[in-house]
JSON list of C-alpha atoms and ligand atoms in Angstrom, two decimals:
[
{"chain": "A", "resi": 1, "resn": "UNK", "atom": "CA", "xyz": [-57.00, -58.41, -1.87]},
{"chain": "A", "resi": 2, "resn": "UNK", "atom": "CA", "xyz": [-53.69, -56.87, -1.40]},
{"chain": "A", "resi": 3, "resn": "UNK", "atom": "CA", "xyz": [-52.64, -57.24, -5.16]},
{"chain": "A", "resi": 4, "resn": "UNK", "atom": "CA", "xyz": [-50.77, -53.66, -5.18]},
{"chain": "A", "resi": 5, "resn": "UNK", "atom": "CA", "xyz": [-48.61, -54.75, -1.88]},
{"chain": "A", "resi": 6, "resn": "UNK", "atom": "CA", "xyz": [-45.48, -55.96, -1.56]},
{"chain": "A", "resi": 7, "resn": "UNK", "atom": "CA", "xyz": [-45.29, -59.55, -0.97]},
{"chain": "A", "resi": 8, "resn": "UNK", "atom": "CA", "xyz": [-42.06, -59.20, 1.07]},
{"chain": "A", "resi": 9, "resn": "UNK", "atom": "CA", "xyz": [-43.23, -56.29, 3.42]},
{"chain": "A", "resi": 10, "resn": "UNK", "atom": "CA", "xyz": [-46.54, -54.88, 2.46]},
{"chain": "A", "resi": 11, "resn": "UNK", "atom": "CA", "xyz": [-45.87, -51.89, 1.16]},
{"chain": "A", "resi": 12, "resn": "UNK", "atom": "CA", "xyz": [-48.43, -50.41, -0.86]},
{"chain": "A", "resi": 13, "resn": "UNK", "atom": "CA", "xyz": [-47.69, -49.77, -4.74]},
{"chain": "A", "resi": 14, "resn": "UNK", "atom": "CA", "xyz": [-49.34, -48.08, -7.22]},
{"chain": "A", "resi": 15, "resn": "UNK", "atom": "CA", "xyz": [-49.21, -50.96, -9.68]},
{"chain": "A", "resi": 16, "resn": "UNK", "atom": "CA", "xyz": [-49.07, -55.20, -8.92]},
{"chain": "A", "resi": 17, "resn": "UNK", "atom": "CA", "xyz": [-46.12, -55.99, -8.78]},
{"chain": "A", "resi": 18, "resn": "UNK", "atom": "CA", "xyz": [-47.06, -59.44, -9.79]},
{"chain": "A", "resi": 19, "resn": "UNK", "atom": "CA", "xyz": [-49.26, -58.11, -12.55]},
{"chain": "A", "resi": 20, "resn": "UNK", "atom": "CA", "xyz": [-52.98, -58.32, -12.77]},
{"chain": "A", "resi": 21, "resn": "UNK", "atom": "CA", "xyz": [-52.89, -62.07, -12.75]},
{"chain": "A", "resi": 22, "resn": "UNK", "atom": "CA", "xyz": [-50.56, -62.32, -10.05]},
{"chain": "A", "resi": 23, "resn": "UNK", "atom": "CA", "xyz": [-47.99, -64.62, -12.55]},
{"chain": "A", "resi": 24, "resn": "UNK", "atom": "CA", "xyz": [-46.76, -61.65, -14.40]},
{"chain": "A", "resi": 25, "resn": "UNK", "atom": "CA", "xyz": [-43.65, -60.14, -12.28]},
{"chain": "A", "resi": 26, "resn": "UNK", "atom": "CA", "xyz": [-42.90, -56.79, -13.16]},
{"chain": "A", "resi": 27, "resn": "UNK", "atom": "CA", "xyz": [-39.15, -56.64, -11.98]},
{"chain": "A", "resi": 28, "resn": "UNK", "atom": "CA", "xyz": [-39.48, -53.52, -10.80]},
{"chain": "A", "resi": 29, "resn": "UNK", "atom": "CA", "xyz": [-37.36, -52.72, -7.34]},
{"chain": "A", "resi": 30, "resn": "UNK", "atom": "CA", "xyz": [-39.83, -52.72, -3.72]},
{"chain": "A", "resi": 31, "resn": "UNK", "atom": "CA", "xyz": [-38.61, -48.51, -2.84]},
{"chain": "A", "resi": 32, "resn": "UNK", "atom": "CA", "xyz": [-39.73, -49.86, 0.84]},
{"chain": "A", "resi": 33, "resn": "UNK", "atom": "CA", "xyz": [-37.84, -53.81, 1.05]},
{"chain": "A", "resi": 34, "resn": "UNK", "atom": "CA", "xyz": [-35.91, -53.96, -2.33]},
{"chain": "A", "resi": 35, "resn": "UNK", "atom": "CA", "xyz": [-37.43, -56.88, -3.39]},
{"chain": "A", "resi": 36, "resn": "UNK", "atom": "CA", "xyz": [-37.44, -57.21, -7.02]},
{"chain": "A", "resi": 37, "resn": "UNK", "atom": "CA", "xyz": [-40.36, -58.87, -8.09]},
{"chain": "A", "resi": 38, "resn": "UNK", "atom": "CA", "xyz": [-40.35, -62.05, -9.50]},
{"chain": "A", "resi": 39, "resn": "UNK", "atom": "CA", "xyz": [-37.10, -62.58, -7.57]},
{"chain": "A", "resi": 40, "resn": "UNK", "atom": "CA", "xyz": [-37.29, -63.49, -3.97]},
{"chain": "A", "resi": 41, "resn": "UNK", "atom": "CA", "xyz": [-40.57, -63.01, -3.71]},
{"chain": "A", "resi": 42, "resn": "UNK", "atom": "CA", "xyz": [-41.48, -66.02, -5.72]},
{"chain": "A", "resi": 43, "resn": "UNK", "atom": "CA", "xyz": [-42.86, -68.28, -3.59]},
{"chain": "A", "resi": 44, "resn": "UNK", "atom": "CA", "xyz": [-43.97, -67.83, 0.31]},
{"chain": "A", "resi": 45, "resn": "UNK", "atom": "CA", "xyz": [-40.58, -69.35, 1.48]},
{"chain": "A", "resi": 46, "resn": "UNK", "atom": "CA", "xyz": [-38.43, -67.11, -0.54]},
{"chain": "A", "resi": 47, "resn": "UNK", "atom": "CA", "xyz": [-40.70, -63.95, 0.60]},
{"chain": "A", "resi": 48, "resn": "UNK", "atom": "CA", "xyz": [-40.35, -65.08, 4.22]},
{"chain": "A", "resi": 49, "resn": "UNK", "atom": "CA", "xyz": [-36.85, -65.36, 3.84]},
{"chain": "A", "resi": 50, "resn": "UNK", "atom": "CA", "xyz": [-36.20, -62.64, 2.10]},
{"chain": "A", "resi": 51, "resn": "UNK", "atom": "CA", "xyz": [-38.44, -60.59, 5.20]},
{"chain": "A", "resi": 52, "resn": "UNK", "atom": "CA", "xyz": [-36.60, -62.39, 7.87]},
{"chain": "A", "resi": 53, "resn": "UNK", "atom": "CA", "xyz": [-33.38, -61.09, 6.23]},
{"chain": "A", "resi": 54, "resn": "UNK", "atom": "CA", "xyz": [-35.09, -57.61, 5.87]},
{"chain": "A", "resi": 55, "resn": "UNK", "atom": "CA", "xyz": [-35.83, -57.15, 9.48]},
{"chain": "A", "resi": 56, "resn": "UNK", "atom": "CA", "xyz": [-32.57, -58.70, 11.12]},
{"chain": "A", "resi": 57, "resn": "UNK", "atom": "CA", "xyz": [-30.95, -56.06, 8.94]},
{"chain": "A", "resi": 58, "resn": "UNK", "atom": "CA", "xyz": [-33.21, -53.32, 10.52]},
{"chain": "A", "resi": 59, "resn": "UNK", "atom": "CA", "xyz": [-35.57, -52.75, 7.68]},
{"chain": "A", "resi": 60, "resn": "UNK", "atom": "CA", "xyz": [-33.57, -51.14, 5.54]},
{"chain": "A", "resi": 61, "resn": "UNK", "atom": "CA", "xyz": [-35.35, -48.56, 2.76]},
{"chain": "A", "resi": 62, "resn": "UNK", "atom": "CA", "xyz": [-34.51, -49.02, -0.78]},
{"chain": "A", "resi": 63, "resn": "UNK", "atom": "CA", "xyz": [-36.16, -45.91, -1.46]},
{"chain": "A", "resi": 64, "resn": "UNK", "atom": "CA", "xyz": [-35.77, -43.42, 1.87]},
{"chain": "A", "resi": 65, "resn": "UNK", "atom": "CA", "xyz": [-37.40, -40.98, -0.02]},
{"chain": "A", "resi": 66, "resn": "UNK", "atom": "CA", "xyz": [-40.51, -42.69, 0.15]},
{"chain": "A", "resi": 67, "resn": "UNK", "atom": "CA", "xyz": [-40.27, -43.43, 4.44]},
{"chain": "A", "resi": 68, "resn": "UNK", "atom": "CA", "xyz": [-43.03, -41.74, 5.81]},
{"chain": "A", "resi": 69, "resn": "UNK", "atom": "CA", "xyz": [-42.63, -39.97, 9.02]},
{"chain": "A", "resi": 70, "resn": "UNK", "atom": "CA", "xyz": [-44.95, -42.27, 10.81]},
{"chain": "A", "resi": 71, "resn": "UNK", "atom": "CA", "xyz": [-43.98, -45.24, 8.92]},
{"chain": "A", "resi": 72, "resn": "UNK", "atom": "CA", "xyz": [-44.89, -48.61, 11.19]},
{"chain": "A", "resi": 73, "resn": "UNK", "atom": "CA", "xyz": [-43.51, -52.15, 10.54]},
{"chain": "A", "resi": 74, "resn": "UNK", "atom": "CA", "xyz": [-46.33, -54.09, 12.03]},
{"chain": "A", "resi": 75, "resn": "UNK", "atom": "CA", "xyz": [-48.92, -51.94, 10.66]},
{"chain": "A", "resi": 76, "resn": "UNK", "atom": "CA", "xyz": [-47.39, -52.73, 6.64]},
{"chain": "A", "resi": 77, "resn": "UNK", "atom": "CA", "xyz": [-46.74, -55.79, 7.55]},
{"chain": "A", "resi": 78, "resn": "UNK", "atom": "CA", "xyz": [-50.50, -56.42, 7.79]},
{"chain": "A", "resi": 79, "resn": "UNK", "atom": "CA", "xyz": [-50.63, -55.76, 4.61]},
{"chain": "A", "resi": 80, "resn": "UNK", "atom": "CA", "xyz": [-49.09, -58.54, 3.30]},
{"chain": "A", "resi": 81, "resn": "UNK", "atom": "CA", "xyz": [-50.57, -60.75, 0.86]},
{"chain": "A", "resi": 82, "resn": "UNK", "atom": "CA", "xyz": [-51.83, -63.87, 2.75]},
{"chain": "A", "resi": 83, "resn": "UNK", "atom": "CA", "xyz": [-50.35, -66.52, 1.63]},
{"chain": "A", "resi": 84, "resn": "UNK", "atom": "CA", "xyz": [-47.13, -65.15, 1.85]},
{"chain": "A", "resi": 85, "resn": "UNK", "atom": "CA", "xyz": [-47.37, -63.85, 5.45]},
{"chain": "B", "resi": 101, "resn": "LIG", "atom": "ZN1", "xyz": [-41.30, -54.62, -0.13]}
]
């Protein structure tokens, strides 16, 4: 479940970003959060942080290509792996 998302803020990739196994980090940039994975987004603390930091700076887009029109926080957020909600 939720193996293409960002573990930061959801955002759904077309890859894992964790690899297949989920202990494989690709260290590719988030385009939504710009987590690099296998950075902070290492353990659940480090993601949390890292989202905390995210959203106090007003969600920020690495990528603002990639915003969609209708793009929702919550809703992506949802998205989020479990255990690092
Ligand atoms: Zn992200």
């Amino acid at each position: 479940m939720h193996k293409n998302n960002c573990r930061v803020c959801g955002y759904e990739l077309a890859y894992p970003p964790w690899g297949d196994d989920g202990e494989d980090p690709s260290w590719e940039i988030c385009p939504c959060c710009g987590t690099e994975f296998g950075y902070e987004d290492c353990t659940p603390v480090s993601a949390k942080r890292k989202r905390e930091q995210w959203i106090a700076a007003g969600c920020p887009w690495f990528d603002r290509k990639k915003k969609s029109l209708d793009w929702d926080l919550k809703r992506q957020c949802e998205h989020i792996p479990e255990v690092f909600k």
